[in-house]
PDB file of C-alpha atoms in Angstrom:
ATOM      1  CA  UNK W  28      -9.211  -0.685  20.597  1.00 51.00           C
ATOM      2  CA  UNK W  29     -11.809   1.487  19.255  1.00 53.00           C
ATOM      3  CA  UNK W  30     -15.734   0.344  19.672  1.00 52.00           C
ATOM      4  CA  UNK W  31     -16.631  -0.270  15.936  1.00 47.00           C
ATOM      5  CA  UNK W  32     -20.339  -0.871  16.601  1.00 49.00           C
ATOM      6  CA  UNK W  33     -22.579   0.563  14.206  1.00 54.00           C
ATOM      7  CA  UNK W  34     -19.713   1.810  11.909  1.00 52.00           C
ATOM      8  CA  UNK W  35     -19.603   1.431   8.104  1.00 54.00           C
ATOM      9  CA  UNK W  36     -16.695  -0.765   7.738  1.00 52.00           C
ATOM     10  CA  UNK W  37     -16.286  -0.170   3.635  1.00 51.00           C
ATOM     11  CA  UNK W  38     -12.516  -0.239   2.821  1.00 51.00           C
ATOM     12  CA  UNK W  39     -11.655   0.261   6.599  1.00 59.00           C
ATOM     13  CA  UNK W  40      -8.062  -1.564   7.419  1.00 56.00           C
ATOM     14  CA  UNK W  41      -9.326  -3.478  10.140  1.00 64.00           C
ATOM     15  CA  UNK W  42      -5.883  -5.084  10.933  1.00 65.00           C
ATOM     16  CA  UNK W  43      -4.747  -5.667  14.319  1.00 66.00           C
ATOM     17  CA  UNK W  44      -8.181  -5.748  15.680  1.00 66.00           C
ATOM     18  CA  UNK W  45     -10.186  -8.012  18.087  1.00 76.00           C
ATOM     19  CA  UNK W  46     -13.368  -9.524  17.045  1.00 83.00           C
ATOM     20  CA  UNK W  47     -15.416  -8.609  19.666  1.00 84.00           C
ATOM     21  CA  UNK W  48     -14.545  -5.038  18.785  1.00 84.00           C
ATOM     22  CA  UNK W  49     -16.294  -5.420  15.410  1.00 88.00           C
ATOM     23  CA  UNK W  50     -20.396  -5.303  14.729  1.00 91.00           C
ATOM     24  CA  UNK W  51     -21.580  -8.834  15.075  1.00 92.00           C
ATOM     25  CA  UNK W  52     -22.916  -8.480  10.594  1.00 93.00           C
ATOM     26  CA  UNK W  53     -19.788  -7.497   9.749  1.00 93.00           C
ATOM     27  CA  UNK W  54     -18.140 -10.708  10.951  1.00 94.00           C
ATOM     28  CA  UNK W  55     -21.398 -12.779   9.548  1.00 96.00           C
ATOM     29  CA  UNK W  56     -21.724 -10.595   6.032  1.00 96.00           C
ATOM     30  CA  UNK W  57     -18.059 -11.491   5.713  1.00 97.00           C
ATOM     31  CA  UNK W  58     -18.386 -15.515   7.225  1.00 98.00           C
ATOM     32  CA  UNK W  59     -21.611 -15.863   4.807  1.00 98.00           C
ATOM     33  CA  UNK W  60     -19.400 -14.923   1.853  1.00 98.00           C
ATOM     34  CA  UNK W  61     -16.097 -16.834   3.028  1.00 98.00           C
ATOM     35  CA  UNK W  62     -18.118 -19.718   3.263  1.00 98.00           C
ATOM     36  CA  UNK W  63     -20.617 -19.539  -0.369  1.00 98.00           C
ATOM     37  CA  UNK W  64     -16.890 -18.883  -1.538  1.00 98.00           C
ATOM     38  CA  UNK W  65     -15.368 -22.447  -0.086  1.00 98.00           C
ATOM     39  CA  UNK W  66     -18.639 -24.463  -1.138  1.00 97.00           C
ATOM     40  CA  UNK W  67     -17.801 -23.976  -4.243  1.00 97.00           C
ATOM     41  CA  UNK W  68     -13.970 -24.636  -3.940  1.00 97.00           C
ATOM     42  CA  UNK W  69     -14.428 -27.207  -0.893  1.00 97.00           C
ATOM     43  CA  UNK W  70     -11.356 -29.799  -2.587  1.00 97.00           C
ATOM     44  CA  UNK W  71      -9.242 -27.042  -2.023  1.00 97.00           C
ATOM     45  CA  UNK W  72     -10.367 -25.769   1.201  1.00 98.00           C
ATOM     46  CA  UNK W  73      -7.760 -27.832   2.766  1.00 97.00           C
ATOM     47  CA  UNK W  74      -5.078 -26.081   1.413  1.00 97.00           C
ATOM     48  CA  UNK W  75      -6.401 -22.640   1.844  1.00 98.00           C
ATOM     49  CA  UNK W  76      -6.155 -24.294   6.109  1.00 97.00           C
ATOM     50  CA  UNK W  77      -2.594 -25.361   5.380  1.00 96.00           C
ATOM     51  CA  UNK W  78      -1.557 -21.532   4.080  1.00 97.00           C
ATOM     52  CA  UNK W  79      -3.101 -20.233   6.923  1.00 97.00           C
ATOM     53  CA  UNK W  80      -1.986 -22.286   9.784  1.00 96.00           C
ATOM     54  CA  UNK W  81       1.552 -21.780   8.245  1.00 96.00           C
ATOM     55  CA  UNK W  82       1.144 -17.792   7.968  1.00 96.00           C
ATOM     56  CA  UNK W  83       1.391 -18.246   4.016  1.00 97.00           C
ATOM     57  CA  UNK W  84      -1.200 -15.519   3.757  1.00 97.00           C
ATOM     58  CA  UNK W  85      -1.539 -11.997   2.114  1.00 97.00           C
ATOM     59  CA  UNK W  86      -5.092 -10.787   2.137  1.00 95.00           C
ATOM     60  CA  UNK W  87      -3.543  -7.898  -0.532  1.00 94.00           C
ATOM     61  CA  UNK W  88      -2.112  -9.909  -3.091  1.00 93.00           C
ATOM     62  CA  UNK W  89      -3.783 -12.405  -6.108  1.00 93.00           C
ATOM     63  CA  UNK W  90      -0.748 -14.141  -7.075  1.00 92.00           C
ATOM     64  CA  UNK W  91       2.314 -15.547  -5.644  1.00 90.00           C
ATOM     65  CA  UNK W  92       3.410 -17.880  -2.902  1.00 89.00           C
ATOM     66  CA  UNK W  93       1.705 -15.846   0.004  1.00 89.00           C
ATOM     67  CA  UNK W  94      -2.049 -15.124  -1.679  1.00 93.00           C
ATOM     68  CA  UNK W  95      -5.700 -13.941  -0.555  1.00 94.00           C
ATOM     69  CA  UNK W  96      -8.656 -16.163  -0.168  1.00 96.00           C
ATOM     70  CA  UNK W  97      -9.467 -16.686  -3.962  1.00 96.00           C
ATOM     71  CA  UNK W  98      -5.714 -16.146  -4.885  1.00 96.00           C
ATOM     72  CA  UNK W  99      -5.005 -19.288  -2.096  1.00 96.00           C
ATOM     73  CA  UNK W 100      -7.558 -21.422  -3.614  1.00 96.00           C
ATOM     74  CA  UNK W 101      -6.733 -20.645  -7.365  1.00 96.00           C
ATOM     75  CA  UNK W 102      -3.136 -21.810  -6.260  1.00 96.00           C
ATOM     76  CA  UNK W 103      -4.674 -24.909  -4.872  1.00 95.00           C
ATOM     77  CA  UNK W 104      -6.503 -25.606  -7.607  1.00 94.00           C
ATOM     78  CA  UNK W 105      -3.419 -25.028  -9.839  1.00 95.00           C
ATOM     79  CA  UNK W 106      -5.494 -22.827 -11.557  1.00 95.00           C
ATOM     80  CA  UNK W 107      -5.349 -18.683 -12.294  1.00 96.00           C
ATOM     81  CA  UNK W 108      -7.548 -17.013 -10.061  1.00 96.00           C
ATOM     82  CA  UNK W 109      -9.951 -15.676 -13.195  1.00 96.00           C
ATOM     83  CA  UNK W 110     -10.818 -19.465 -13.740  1.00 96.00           C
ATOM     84  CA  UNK W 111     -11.784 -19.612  -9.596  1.00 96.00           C
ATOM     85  CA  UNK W 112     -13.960 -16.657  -9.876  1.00 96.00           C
ATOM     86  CA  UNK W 113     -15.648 -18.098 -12.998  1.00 96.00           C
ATOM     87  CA  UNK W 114     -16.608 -21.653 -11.121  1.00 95.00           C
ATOM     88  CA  UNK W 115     -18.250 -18.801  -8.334  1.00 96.00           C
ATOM     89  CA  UNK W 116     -22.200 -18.075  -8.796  1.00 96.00           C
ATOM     90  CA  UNK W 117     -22.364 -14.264  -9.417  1.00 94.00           C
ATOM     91  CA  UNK W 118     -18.552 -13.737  -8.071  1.00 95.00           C
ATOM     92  CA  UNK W 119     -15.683 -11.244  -9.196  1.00 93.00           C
ATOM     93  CA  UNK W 120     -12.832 -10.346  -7.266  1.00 94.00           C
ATOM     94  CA  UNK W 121     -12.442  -7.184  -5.597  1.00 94.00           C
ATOM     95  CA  UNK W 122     -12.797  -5.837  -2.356  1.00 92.00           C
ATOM     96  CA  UNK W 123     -16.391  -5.229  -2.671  1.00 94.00           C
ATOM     97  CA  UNK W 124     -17.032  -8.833  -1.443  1.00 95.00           C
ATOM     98  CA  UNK W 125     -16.679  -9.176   2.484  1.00 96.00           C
ATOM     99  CA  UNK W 126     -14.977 -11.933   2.203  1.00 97.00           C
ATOM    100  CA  UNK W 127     -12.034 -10.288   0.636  1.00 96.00           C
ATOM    101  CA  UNK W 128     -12.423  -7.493   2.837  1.00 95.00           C
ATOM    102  CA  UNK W 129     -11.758 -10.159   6.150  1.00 96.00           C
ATOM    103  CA  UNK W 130      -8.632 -11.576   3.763  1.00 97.00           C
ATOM    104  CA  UNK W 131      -7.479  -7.963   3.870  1.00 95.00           C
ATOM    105  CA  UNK W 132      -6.872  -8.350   7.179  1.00 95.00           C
ATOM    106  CA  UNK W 133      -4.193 -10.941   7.092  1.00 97.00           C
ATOM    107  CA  UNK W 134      -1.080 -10.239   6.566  1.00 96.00           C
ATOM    108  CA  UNK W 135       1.990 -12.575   5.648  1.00 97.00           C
ATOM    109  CA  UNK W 136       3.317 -14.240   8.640  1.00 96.00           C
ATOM    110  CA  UNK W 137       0.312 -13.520  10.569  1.00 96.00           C
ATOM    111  CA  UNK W 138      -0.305 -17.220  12.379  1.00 94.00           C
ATOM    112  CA  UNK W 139      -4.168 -17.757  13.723  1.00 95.00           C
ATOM    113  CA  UNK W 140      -2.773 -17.817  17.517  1.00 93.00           C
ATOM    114  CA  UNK W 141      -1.780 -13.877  16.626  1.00 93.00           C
ATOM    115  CA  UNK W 142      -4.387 -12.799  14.080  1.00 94.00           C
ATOM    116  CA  UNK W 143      -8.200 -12.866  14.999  1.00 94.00           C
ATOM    117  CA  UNK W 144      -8.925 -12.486  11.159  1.00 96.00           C
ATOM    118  CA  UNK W 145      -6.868 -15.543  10.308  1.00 96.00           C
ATOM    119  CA  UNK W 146      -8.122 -17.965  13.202  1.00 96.00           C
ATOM    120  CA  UNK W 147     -11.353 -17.463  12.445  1.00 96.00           C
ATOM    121  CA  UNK W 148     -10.734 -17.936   8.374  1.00 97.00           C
ATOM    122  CA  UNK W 149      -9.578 -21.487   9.876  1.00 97.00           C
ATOM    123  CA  UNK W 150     -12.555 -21.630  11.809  1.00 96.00           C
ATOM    124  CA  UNK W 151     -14.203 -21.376   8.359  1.00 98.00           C
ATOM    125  CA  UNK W 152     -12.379 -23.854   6.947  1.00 98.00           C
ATOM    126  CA  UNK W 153     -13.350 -26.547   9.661  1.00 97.00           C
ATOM    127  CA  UNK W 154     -16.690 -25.989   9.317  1.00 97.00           C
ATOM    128  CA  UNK W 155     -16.758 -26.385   5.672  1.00 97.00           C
ATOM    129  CA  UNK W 156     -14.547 -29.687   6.208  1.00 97.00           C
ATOM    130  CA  UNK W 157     -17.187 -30.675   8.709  1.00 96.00           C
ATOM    131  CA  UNK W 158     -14.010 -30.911  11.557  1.00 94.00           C
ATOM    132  CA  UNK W 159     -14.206 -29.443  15.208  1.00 92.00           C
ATOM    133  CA  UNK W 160     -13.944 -25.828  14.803  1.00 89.00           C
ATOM    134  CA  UNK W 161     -10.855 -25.694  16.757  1.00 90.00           C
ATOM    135  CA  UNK W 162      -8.922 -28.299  14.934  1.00 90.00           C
ATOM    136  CA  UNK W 163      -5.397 -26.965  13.977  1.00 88.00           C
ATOM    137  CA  UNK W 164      -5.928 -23.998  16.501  1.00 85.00           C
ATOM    138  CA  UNK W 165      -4.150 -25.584  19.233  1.00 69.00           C
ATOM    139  CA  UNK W 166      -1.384 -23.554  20.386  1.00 54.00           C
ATOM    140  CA  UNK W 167       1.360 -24.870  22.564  1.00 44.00           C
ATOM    141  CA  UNK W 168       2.033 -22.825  25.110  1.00 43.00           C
ATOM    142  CA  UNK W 169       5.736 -21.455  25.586  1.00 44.00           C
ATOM    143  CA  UNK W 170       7.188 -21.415  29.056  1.00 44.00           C
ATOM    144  CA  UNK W 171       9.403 -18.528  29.849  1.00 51.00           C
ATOM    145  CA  UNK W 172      12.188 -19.209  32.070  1.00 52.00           C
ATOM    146  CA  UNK W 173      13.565 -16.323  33.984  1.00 55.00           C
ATOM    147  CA  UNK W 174      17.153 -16.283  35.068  1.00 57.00           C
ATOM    148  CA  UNK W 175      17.995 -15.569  38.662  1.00 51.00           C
TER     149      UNK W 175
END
């Protein structure tokens, strides 16, 4: 992958890259906002985990069954995601906010063992539930047997 250090990141699809490829504030500018987000909507952080670790997530999309970060929690809260923005200090939706911008990054299907984007957002999630940053990361490891 391409050395992203130093680049402006704005709108960029970021998708299928590795974290370590990415300037250390990007991934902060966009964890600072995940989490400001998820302190204010921490009783439905745990859902937000569940859609994630299940690959129920679609950084491009507000509404519907597979939904971004404030589209997730709205549906959590059993709420529209106007009213979730409105309970957020100084927050609209959009992709200005980093924290969509990281959401934009996970695509439907895309599990945290296969997407950098969406095991860290899980990573977020821990920490905001005040669990081991790994919980629900554990991946079983698949045995390939070859045939002789």
């Amino acid at each position: 992958g391409a050395d992203l250090y130093g680049a402006d990141l704005y709108g960029a699809d970021l998708y299928g890259q590795t974290l370590d490829k990415l300037p250390r504030a990007f991934i902060e500018a966009c964890s600072r906002d995940i989490l400001f987000i998820m302190e204010h909507l921490k009783a439905e952080v745990p859902f937000l985990k569940e859609k994630l670790l299940a690959g129920e997530v679609d950084g491009s999309q507000y509404e519907g069954d597979c939904a971004c970060l404030v589209g997730s929690l709205a549906k959590g809260k059993e709420t529209s995601v106007a009213n979730v923005c409105s309970t957020i200090p100084y927050y609209t939706k959009g992709t200005h906010n980093p924290g969509e911008q990281w959401f934009l990054n996970i695509h439907e299907g895309d599990m945290p063992a296969d997407n950098a984007f969406s095991k860290h957002a899980v990573s977020l999630c821990n920490q905001v539930l005040g669990l081991p940053l790994e919980d629900g990361l554990k991946v079983v490891a698949k045995i390939e047997v070859k045939e002789a």
